[in-house]
Amino acid sequence: MNARAIDDIARAEQGTSLWKDAWLRLRKNHLAVFGLVILALFVIIALLTPWIAPYSYQAQDLELGASGPSAAHWLGTDIFGRDLMTQIMYGGRISLAVGFVATAVALLIGVTWGAIAGYVGGRTDAVMMRLVDILYALPFMIFIVLLTVVFGRNMLLLFLAIGAVEWLTMARIMRGQVQSLRQQEFVEAAISLGLSPATLIRRHLVPNALGPIIVYTTLTIPNVMLLEAFLSFLGLGIQPPQTSWGLLISYGAETMEEYPWLLIFPGVALTLTLFSLNFLGDGLRDALDVRGAKD
Amino acid sequence: MALLDVQDLAVSFVTRNGTNKAVDGISFSVELGKITAIIGESGSGKSVACYSLLGLVPMPPGRIDGGRALFEGRDLLKLEETELRRIRGRDIAMIFQDPMTCLNPYMTIGKQLMEPLLYHRKVTTAQARARALELLAEVGIRDPESTIDNFPHEFSGGMRQRVMIAMALINEPKLLIADEPTTALDVTIQAQILKLIAELQHKRDIGVIFISHDLAVVADIADTIVVMKQGQIVETGNREGIFRNARHPYTQKLLAAIPTDSKPPRPGAAEPLIRVQNLCTWFSQGRGREPVRAVNDVSFDINRGEVLGLVGESGSGKSTIGRSILRLVPVTSGEVRFDGTDLTALEGRELKTMRRRMQMIFQDPFASLNPRMTVYDTLAEPLLLHGIETRKSVAQGVLKLMDDVGLARAFVRKYPHEFSGGQRQRIAIGRALATRPEFVVADEPVSALDVTIQAQILDLMQQLSREYGLTMLFVSHDLAVVRHLADRILVLYKGEVVEQGTGDELFERPRQAYTRQLLQSIPGRSLLS
Amino acid sequence: MWRFIGVRLLQAIPVILVVITVTFFLVRIAPGGPFDSEKAVPREVKAALEAQYKLNLPLFQQYAAYLDDLAHGDLGPSFKYPGRSVNELIAAGFPVTAELGLYALLVALGIGGLAGVCASLKPNTAQDYIPMSLAMIGICMPSFLLGPLLVLLFGIYLDWLPVSGWGDIPGDKILPSITLGAGYAAYIARLGRAGMLEVLSQDYIRTARAKGLPRWQVVFKHSLRGGLIPVVAFLGPAFAGLLAGSFVVETIFQIPGLGRFYVQAAFNRDYTMILGTTVFLSVLIVLFNLLSDILAAWMNPRLRAQFGGH
């Protein structure tokens, strides 16, 4: 008797795992699918930008100057005659990278912190979460501005600062998850079987805490991208010669009366990405049946 | 003429997966001054039928397919929402199952009580308040003057249900619909509420529809009993008719599921497997507050091969005792000896070895299985962990367990959410037996299940405990079930053992007042003798 | 309740101290002194200036002196605008920012709350989809994009509303308030809808309906309070967000508020101004968080009793 024999027995009655169930539900949600497709498209474009961008990043055409959409420049050019589509593609690389990397930072710190607090419990939990409460009360937006003033404006700092803000909520969610899971009878059953803590966490806690974490991660990325764009708009985030969507919007806003496309196209790129992520996050929340994960 | 006359009522729910006929052409009537009980298991349509009369079924997805419901000559099903609203809470009132969630936590009970009166009748606030105070006193709330402005959370479950009843009666309705009004309550409280409902009904001479899943609960109060199954009525009769000579096999099955016998005495010498001595389990409430003494200085033995019943109401500490023995909650003091070894001192590998020898079956079959593991994974985990089967032989072991607990082998790759409550409990029993334990704690293993399923699971547990030679601690709030299953019974009250003895000793010669009170509270105890 | 407020106030004190301390030392370790950029400044002048701003003292004495000044409500002089104190700058800028923030909050609560409640009453119908789609746009359209777009549309193409200033021309407060409030209106709409849906599915709503109460009473008397608690709890974070958002909005619409001063100070490395404003805004945010927490707790009788009774 082996696994194949089991498969034969189970052939008539294949089970549907909760993951598969969720995927089937997600697939029926048109907005979420739309979000997923757009997001995938943008990520692929961002990865391939150096090879597929229509112009080189530095290429200028000062004689041409700012021009509207045309066959040569689909989205027009800026006042230096730089191709806007190329700019948006390179800006997207940065914006998306900040979004994903800073969220990853937040995820790593928050999940570890929350899981430890929730699992160990007792005094450790009290101290760890008290710290989160205190940090929560700090006005981070203002702190980030302060940090960029003090340490100059660089990307690494931006990642750290944004990650540092966003991990708090992640830690709270993870702790709540672990705590409520620990009280579930199936976890008690696993303990009474004599499972080691590592196995308990790997087989029983993590798979069940994953849903809310996935949902919240998806909804954190747009928040992070907004933060980056916000700082870049103020001139405190991404600095030239690099660019990002926030920075492009800020340039566009300066010249919008004469050249509105310079504002509108980067705006569309950013908004579309945020839409996609939010639709996907909402869809995932419904599909995975995560309650209480607020935005 | 009947107060309410329901003819061919049919209600269905339209969902993505098709149309579900929740109520499929039922007819019954309610007389003034009589209690009509509607009995059925979950999904029988008993609640939907009554809710649809008052327009309380959300539509969509609900839909009334047909029928009539004549109340004082008017067809409730044909009334406009505004007309129906004038009847709701005035002529027909309702009380619901869970008093903890049915009162608005943001409003004082006084405001909630007065609301139906102020809305339906022309009274002043002062008059409404006076009436509310009268009714609170009548339903047995002590000192209504000082509690009327309290919020619901300041009352216990039983008291909240009394408030609910007062609220339903404040407009002196002609018909009261009570939907499982005692299911969420402790046995002794249940008995009080049942008595209260019967008294108030008698005094006011109104009609009552009493919805319940439990025939025993209505045994003492119902005039007419309607038995429902899968949206249809299988049998209608008066109380005597149903309890003395039920004709439909399903009614007979429901009656047979009420345990009425006592377990015969067990022969053989008594050799203790478990010795619990001066066990205390306290839960800290934070600095400066008294700890909760869930278990306080409890001592008892469980003999090898014996089933020890542990009976108590909520908060009696009965579940905590089981969990303390299994080291699932930290013990404050005292000792628990298993086959001579003190479990409270064990750690690491030694504890793991002992864990193999003792297992637990939990109450809620929906929470006790990891939702992301198949039957195969759930059952294979203990087998592999304790080296009972090798990687090669584990599949065989899993299938053997499934056979033992009566699960079809074809379900081996299915997930918990694809099973019914009874089937899940079978999986959980299989997991507990996988390690070949000598001792099992069963914590209310059937109280979340439908009555007929309860009987099946109890039979299975009895059969398996014989086959596996188990010693068992059977924790339950239900005295009748414990008497049926246990060799000896321990009665708990507020963390302490009040009385112990065999089932017959306790039932026939209870020594303590609390035990007597518990026994008198058993619903339908007339059936037991 | 008073105990609850007292405890929360006590908890706020260390937070405020942390903010002051961290801000102070961050500003001091920043590379380059405030007078480094002005090359022409002679040595003696610089020393005199440093003495005037107490920069010649050891760091901890500076810190102690700063705390002492703070305790007296003195945030110190501005580096960049000699002769003007940070207090004066805040006094000039904050009323404008506060007014802008207040209007934005009214926009957010009024439009957002209404939209959320309306959507929750008929879920999955047009009455739900339309406001919720607009809310989604509000969430995905940051103020720094919405602002210029509104200016473009209403200020330039349609020429209906003025596009800059604050209180100079009638109507010049409309666009900034909407720009700042829109995002929060969207959040509040979503929160309110979710909260109301949660409450409307509770058993006690069924009880209220079984009493025969009309729908509006069920909604207003039984649901609104519980449903809007999440919105009230969100007001604290929203206030912090509004302040930060005012940086952008004041820049876009050239409003002489505190936010614009702050961003300019950040560019000019006007350290005392940054320090002072950060401390001022932080205290404000901490207090507002406290206020919204207390309000949310007060709306919940169970919490109110828990903190009030003993």
PDB file of N, CA, C and O in Angstrom, chain A residues 93-142:
ATOM      1  N   ARG A  93       9.620  51.220 -12.586  1.00  0.00           N
ATOM      2  CA  ARG A  93      10.567  50.276 -11.959  1.00  0.00           C
ATOM      3  C   ARG A  93      10.816  50.676 -10.519  1.00  0.00           C
ATOM      4  O   ARG A  93      10.766  49.851  -9.606  1.00  0.00           O
ATOM      5  N   ILE A  94      11.097  51.966 -10.321  1.00  0.00           N
ATOM      6  CA  ILE A  94      11.402  52.434  -8.970  1.00  0.00           C
ATOM      7  C   ILE A  94      10.170  52.349  -8.075  1.00  0.00           C
ATOM      8  O   ILE A  94      10.208  51.806  -6.979  1.00  0.00           O
ATOM      9  N   SER A  95       9.051  52.874  -8.580  1.00  0.00           N
ATOM     10  CA  SER A  95       7.848  52.890  -7.753  1.00  0.00           C
ATOM     11  C   SER A  95       7.455  51.480  -7.326  1.00  0.00           C
ATOM     12  O   SER A  95       7.157  51.226  -6.157  1.00  0.00           O
ATOM     13  N   LEU A  96       7.448  50.552  -8.289  1.00  0.00           N
ATOM     14  CA  LEU A  96       7.072  49.181  -7.953  1.00  0.00           C
ATOM     15  C   LEU A  96       8.094  48.553  -7.010  1.00  0.00           C
ATOM     16  O   LEU A  96       7.740  47.854  -6.065  1.00  0.00           O
ATOM     17  N   ALA A  97       9.384  48.846  -7.289  1.00  0.00           N
ATOM     18  CA  ALA A  97      10.424  48.256  -6.438  1.00  0.00           C
ATOM     19  C   ALA A  97      10.262  48.731  -5.004  1.00  0.00           C
ATOM     20  O   ALA A  97      10.315  47.924  -4.065  1.00  0.00           O
ATOM     21  N   VAL A  98      10.042  50.032  -4.835  1.00  0.00           N
ATOM     22  CA  VAL A  98       9.840  50.554  -3.479  1.00  0.00           C
ATOM     23  C   VAL A  98       8.640  49.847  -2.836  1.00  0.00           C
ATOM     24  O   VAL A  98       8.696  49.380  -1.710  1.00  0.00           O
ATOM     25  N   GLY A  99       7.549  49.756  -3.621  1.00  0.00           N
ATOM     26  CA  GLY A  99       6.345  49.118  -3.101  1.00  0.00           C
ATOM     27  C   GLY A  99       6.607  47.711  -2.619  1.00  0.00           C
ATOM     28  O   GLY A  99       6.262  47.343  -1.495  1.00  0.00           O
ATOM     29  N   PHE A 100       7.252  46.917  -3.467  1.00  0.00           N
ATOM     30  CA  PHE A 100       7.437  45.514  -3.120  1.00  0.00           C
ATOM     31  C   PHE A 100       8.502  45.330  -2.040  1.00  0.00           C
ATOM     32  O   PHE A 100       8.311  44.564  -1.106  1.00  0.00           O
ATOM     33  N   VAL A 101       9.629  46.019  -2.188  1.00  0.00           N
ATOM     34  CA  VAL A 101      10.718  45.793  -1.234  1.00  0.00           C
ATOM     35  C   VAL A 101      10.337  46.281   0.162  1.00  0.00           C
ATOM     36  O   VAL A 101      10.501  45.565   1.148  1.00  0.00           O
ATOM     37  N   ALA A 102       9.783  47.507   0.222  1.00  0.00           N
ATOM     38  CA  ALA A 102       9.437  48.021   1.550  1.00  0.00           C
ATOM     39  C   ALA A 102       8.353  47.164   2.187  1.00  0.00           C
ATOM     40  O   ALA A 102       8.369  46.917   3.396  1.00  0.00           O
ATOM     41  N   THR A 103       7.413  46.666   1.387  1.00  0.00           N
ATOM     42  CA  THR A 103       6.398  45.774   1.942  1.00  0.00           C
ATOM     43  C   THR A 103       7.046  44.495   2.448  1.00  0.00           C
ATOM     44  O   THR A 103       6.670  43.967   3.498  1.00  0.00           O
ATOM     45  N   ALA A 104       8.031  43.999   1.688  1.00  0.00           N
ATOM     46  CA  ALA A 104       8.725  42.786   2.120  1.00  0.00           C
ATOM     47  C   ALA A 104       9.414  43.030   3.465  1.00  0.00           C
ATOM     48  O   ALA A 104       9.375  42.161   4.350  1.00  0.00           O
ATOM     49  N   VAL A 105      10.039  44.207   3.614  1.00  0.00           N
ATOM     50  CA  VAL A 105      10.683  44.547   4.885  1.00  0.00           C
ATOM     51  C   VAL A 105       9.644  44.517   6.002  1.00  0.00           C
ATOM     52  O   VAL A 105       9.821  43.869   7.040  1.00  0.00           O
ATOM     53  N   ALA A 106       8.516  45.186   5.746  1.00  0.00           N
ATOM     54  CA  ALA A 106       7.461  45.254   6.748  1.00  0.00           C
ATOM     55  C   ALA A 106       6.947  43.853   7.082  1.00  0.00           C
ATOM     56  O   ALA A 106       6.726  43.506   8.247  1.00  0.00           O
ATOM     57  N   LEU A 107       6.788  43.053   6.049  1.00  0.00           N
ATOM     58  CA  LEU A 107       6.272  41.695   6.218  1.00  0.00           C
ATOM     59  C   LEU A 107       7.201  40.891   7.108  1.00  0.00           C
ATOM     60  O   LEU A 107       6.776  40.234   8.070  1.00  0.00           O
ATOM     61  N   LEU A 108       8.489  40.964   6.791  1.00  0.00           N
ATOM     62  CA  LEU A 108       9.473  40.171   7.524  1.00  0.00           C
ATOM     63  C   LEU A 108       9.491  40.552   9.004  1.00  0.00           C
ATOM     64  O   LEU A 108       9.333  39.701   9.885  1.00  0.00           O
ATOM     65  N   ILE A 109       9.639  41.855   9.257  1.00  0.00           N
ATOM     66  CA  ILE A 109       9.702  42.288  10.656  1.00  0.00           C
ATOM     67  C   ILE A 109       8.368  42.018  11.350  1.00  0.00           C
ATOM     68  O   ILE A 109       8.317  41.426  12.431  1.00  0.00           O
ATOM     69  N   GLY A 110       7.283  42.445  10.722  1.00  0.00           N
ATOM     70  CA  GLY A 110       5.972  42.378  11.358  1.00  0.00           C
ATOM     71  C   GLY A 110       5.551  40.957  11.666  1.00  0.00           C
ATOM     72  O   GLY A 110       5.098  40.667  12.771  1.00  0.00           O
ATOM     73  N   VAL A 111       5.706  40.067  10.699  1.00  0.00           N
ATOM     74  CA  VAL A 111       5.257  38.689  10.898  1.00  0.00           C
ATOM     75  C   VAL A 111       6.090  38.025  11.994  1.00  0.00           C
ATOM     76  O   VAL A 111       5.557  37.361  12.883  1.00  0.00           O
ATOM     77  N   THR A 112       7.401  38.226  11.952  1.00  0.00           N
ATOM     78  CA  THR A 112       8.251  37.612  12.974  1.00  0.00           C
ATOM     79  C   THR A 112       7.872  38.135  14.352  1.00  0.00           C
ATOM     80  O   THR A 112       7.637  37.358  15.289  1.00  0.00           O
ATOM     81  N   TRP A 113       7.788  39.440  14.445  1.00  0.00           N
ATOM     82  CA  TRP A 113       7.481  40.083  15.720  1.00  0.00           C
ATOM     83  C   TRP A 113       6.127  39.602  16.266  1.00  0.00           C
ATOM     84  O   TRP A 113       6.014  39.166  17.402  1.00  0.00           O
ATOM     85  N   GLY A 114       5.121  39.689  15.415  1.00  0.00           N
ATOM     86  CA  GLY A 114       3.768  39.315  15.831  1.00  0.00           C
ATOM     87  C   GLY A 114       3.669  37.842  16.184  1.00  0.00           C
ATOM     88  O   GLY A 114       3.014  37.474  17.155  1.00  0.00           O
ATOM     89  N   ALA A 115       4.340  37.002  15.387  1.00  0.00           N
ATOM     90  CA  ALA A 115       4.253  35.566  15.637  1.00  0.00           C
ATOM     91  C   ALA A 115       4.898  35.223  16.974  1.00  0.00           C
ATOM     92  O   ALA A 115       4.352  34.440  17.756  1.00  0.00           O
ATOM     93  N   ILE A 116       6.056  35.828  17.256  1.00  0.00           N
ATOM     94  CA  ILE A 116       6.726  35.544  18.523  1.00  0.00           C
ATOM     95  C   ILE A 116       5.855  36.003  19.686  1.00  0.00           C
ATOM     96  O   ILE A 116       5.588  35.257  20.636  1.00  0.00           O
ATOM     97  N   ALA A 117       5.368  37.241  19.586  1.00  0.00           N
ATOM     98  CA  ALA A 117       4.536  37.774  20.674  1.00  0.00           C
ATOM     99  C   ALA A 117       3.313  36.889  20.902  1.00  0.00           C
ATOM    100  O   ALA A 117       2.992  36.531  22.034  1.00  0.00           O
ATOM    101  N   GLY A 118       2.643  36.521  19.815  1.00  0.00           N
ATOM    102  CA  GLY A 118       1.433  35.723  19.940  1.00  0.00           C
ATOM    103  C   GLY A 118       1.718  34.323  20.440  1.00  0.00           C
ATOM    104  O   GLY A 118       0.956  33.766  21.219  1.00  0.00           O
ATOM    105  N   TYR A 119       2.829  33.739  19.994  1.00  0.00           N
ATOM    106  CA  TYR A 119       3.117  32.345  20.347  1.00  0.00           C
ATOM    107  C   TYR A 119       3.624  32.240  21.776  1.00  0.00           C
ATOM    108  O   TYR A 119       3.185  31.391  22.540  1.00  0.00           O
ATOM    109  N   VAL A 120       4.560  33.096  22.144  1.00  0.00           N
ATOM    110  CA  VAL A 120       5.133  33.021  23.488  1.00  0.00           C
ATOM    111  C   VAL A 120       4.111  33.499  24.525  1.00  0.00           C
ATOM    112  O   VAL A 120       3.929  32.872  25.561  1.00  0.00           O
ATOM    113  N   GLY A 121       3.427  34.585  24.215  1.00  0.00           N
ATOM    114  CA  GLY A 121       2.382  35.078  25.110  1.00  0.00           C
ATOM    115  C   GLY A 121       2.934  35.629  26.412  1.00  0.00           C
ATOM    116  O   GLY A 121       4.131  35.909  26.535  1.00  0.00           O
ATOM    117  N   GLY A 122       2.068  35.800  27.369  1.00  0.00           N
ATOM    118  CA  GLY A 122       2.458  36.232  28.704  1.00  0.00           C
ATOM    119  C   GLY A 122       3.142  37.583  28.721  1.00  0.00           C
ATOM    120  O   GLY A 122       2.734  38.507  28.021  1.00  0.00           O
ATOM    121  N   ARG A 123       4.181  37.701  29.534  1.00  0.00           N
ATOM    122  CA  ARG A 123       4.844  38.986  29.720  1.00  0.00           C
ATOM    123  C   ARG A 123       5.563  39.446  28.452  1.00  0.00           C
ATOM    124  O   ARG A 123       5.529  40.616  28.097  1.00  0.00           O
ATOM    125  N   THR A 124       6.218  38.488  27.765  1.00  0.00           N
ATOM    126  CA  THR A 124       6.922  38.820  26.519  1.00  0.00           C
ATOM    127  C   THR A 124       5.966  39.514  25.560  1.00  0.00           C
ATOM    128  O   THR A 124       6.266  40.565  24.985  1.00  0.00           O
ATOM    129  N   ASP A 125       4.792  38.909  25.417  1.00  0.00           N
ATOM    130  CA  ASP A 125       3.771  39.451  24.533  1.00  0.00           C
ATOM    131  C   ASP A 125       3.396  40.867  24.968  1.00  0.00           C
ATOM    132  O   ASP A 125       3.356  41.789  24.141  1.00  0.00           O
ATOM    133  N   ALA A 126       3.185  41.016  26.271  1.00  0.00           N
ATOM    134  CA  ALA A 126       2.759  42.324  26.778  1.00  0.00           C
ATOM    135  C   ALA A 126       3.790  43.395  26.441  1.00  0.00           C
ATOM    136  O   ALA A 126       3.445  44.462  25.925  1.00  0.00           O
ATOM    137  N   VAL A 127       5.065  43.084  26.686  1.00  0.00           N
ATOM    138  CA  VAL A 127       6.120  44.061  26.430  1.00  0.00           C
ATOM    139  C   VAL A 127       6.234  44.363  24.934  1.00  0.00           C
ATOM    140  O   VAL A 127       6.276  45.524  24.511  1.00  0.00           O
ATOM    141  N   MET A 128       6.225  43.290  24.132  1.00  0.00           N
ATOM    142  CA  MET A 128       6.405  43.483  22.687  1.00  0.00           C
ATOM    143  C   MET A 128       5.266  44.309  22.087  1.00  0.00           C
ATOM    144  O   MET A 128       5.488  45.197  21.259  1.00  0.00           O
ATOM    145  N   MET A 129       4.051  44.006  22.513  1.00  0.00           N
ATOM    146  CA  MET A 129       2.930  44.718  21.914  1.00  0.00           C
ATOM    147  C   MET A 129       2.801  46.148  22.461  1.00  0.00           C
ATOM    148  O   MET A 129       2.334  47.038  21.783  1.00  0.00           O
ATOM    149  N   ARG A 130       3.251  46.330  23.699  1.00  0.00           N
ATOM    150  CA  ARG A 130       3.261  47.673  24.283  1.00  0.00           C
ATOM    151  C   ARG A 130       4.141  48.589  23.430  1.00  0.00           C
ATOM    152  O   ARG A 130       3.815  49.722  23.121  1.00  0.00           O
ATOM    153  N   LEU A 131       5.294  48.020  23.020  1.00  0.00           N
ATOM    154  CA  LEU A 131       6.217  48.770  22.177  1.00  0.00           C
ATOM    155  C   LEU A 131       5.544  49.150  20.849  1.00  0.00           C
ATOM    156  O   LEU A 131       5.654  50.280  20.373  1.00  0.00           O
ATOM    157  N   VAL A 132       4.829  48.184  20.297  1.00  0.00           N
ATOM    158  CA  VAL A 132       4.115  48.460  19.044  1.00  0.00           C
ATOM    159  C   VAL A 132       3.101  49.584  19.264  1.00  0.00           C
ATOM    160  O   VAL A 132       2.977  50.487  18.434  1.00  0.00           O
ATOM    161  N   ASP A 133       2.401  49.525  20.394  1.00  0.00           N
ATOM    162  CA  ASP A 133       1.414  50.572  20.693  1.00  0.00           C
ATOM    163  C   ASP A 133       2.068  51.948  20.734  1.00  0.00           C
ATOM    164  O   ASP A 133       1.541  52.915  20.184  1.00  0.00           O
ATOM    165  N   ILE A 134       3.233  52.006  21.402  1.00  0.00           N
ATOM    166  CA  ILE A 134       3.918  53.292  21.526  1.00  0.00           C
ATOM    167  C   ILE A 134       4.337  53.799  20.152  1.00  0.00           C
ATOM    168  O   ILE A 134       4.085  54.943  19.786  1.00  0.00           O
ATOM    169  N   LEU A 135       4.948  52.891  19.370  1.00  0.00           N
ATOM    170  CA  LEU A 135       5.377  53.302  18.033  1.00  0.00           C
ATOM    171  C   LEU A 135       4.186  53.730  17.186  1.00  0.00           C
ATOM    172  O   LEU A 135       4.271  54.647  16.375  1.00  0.00           O
ATOM    173  N   TYR A 136       3.063  53.067  17.404  1.00  0.00           N
ATOM    174  CA  TYR A 136       1.856  53.383  16.662  1.00  0.00           C
ATOM    175  C   TYR A 136       1.437  54.826  16.875  1.00  0.00           C
ATOM    176  O   TYR A 136       0.907  55.481  15.987  1.00  0.00           O
ATOM    177  N   ALA A 137       1.655  55.276  18.106  1.00  0.00           N
ATOM    178  CA  ALA A 137       1.199  56.627  18.442  1.00  0.00           C
ATOM    179  C   ALA A 137       2.121  57.693  17.857  1.00  0.00           C
ATOM    180  O   ALA A 137       1.774  58.868  17.845  1.00  0.00           O
ATOM    181  N   LEU A 138       3.297  57.289  17.376  1.00  0.00           N
ATOM    182  CA  LEU A 138       4.229  58.284  16.841  1.00  0.00           C
ATOM    183  C   LEU A 138       3.760  58.784  15.478  1.00  0.00           C
ATOM    184  O   LEU A 138       3.259  58.025  14.669  1.00  0.00           O
ATOM    185  N   PRO A 139       3.941  60.042  15.225  1.00  0.00           N
ATOM    186  CA  PRO A 139       3.549  60.606  13.931  1.00  0.00           C
ATOM    187  C   PRO A 139       4.607  60.297  12.870  1.00  0.00           C
ATOM    188  O   PRO A 139       5.528  61.070  12.661  1.00  0.00           O
ATOM    189  N   PHE A 140       4.476  59.154  12.204  1.00  0.00           N
ATOM    190  CA  PHE A 140       5.559  58.688  11.348  1.00  0.00           C
ATOM    191  C   PHE A 140       5.750  59.499  10.091  1.00  0.00           C
ATOM    192  O   PHE A 140       6.865  59.696   9.626  1.00  0.00           O
ATOM    193  N   MET A 141       4.639  59.946   9.549  1.00  0.00           N
ATOM    194  CA  MET A 141       4.728  60.713   8.314  1.00  0.00           C
ATOM    195  C   MET A 141       5.674  61.885   8.524  1.00  0.00           C
ATOM    196  O   MET A 141       6.528  62.175   7.684  1.00  0.00           O
ATOM    197  N   ILE A 142       5.533  62.530   9.659  1.00  0.00           N
ATOM    198  CA  ILE A 142       6.359  63.691   9.964  1.00  0.00           C
ATOM    199  C   ILE A 142       7.796  63.254  10.221  1.00  0.00           C
ATOM    200  O   ILE A 142       8.756  63.894   9.809  1.00  0.00           O
TER     201      ILE A 142
END
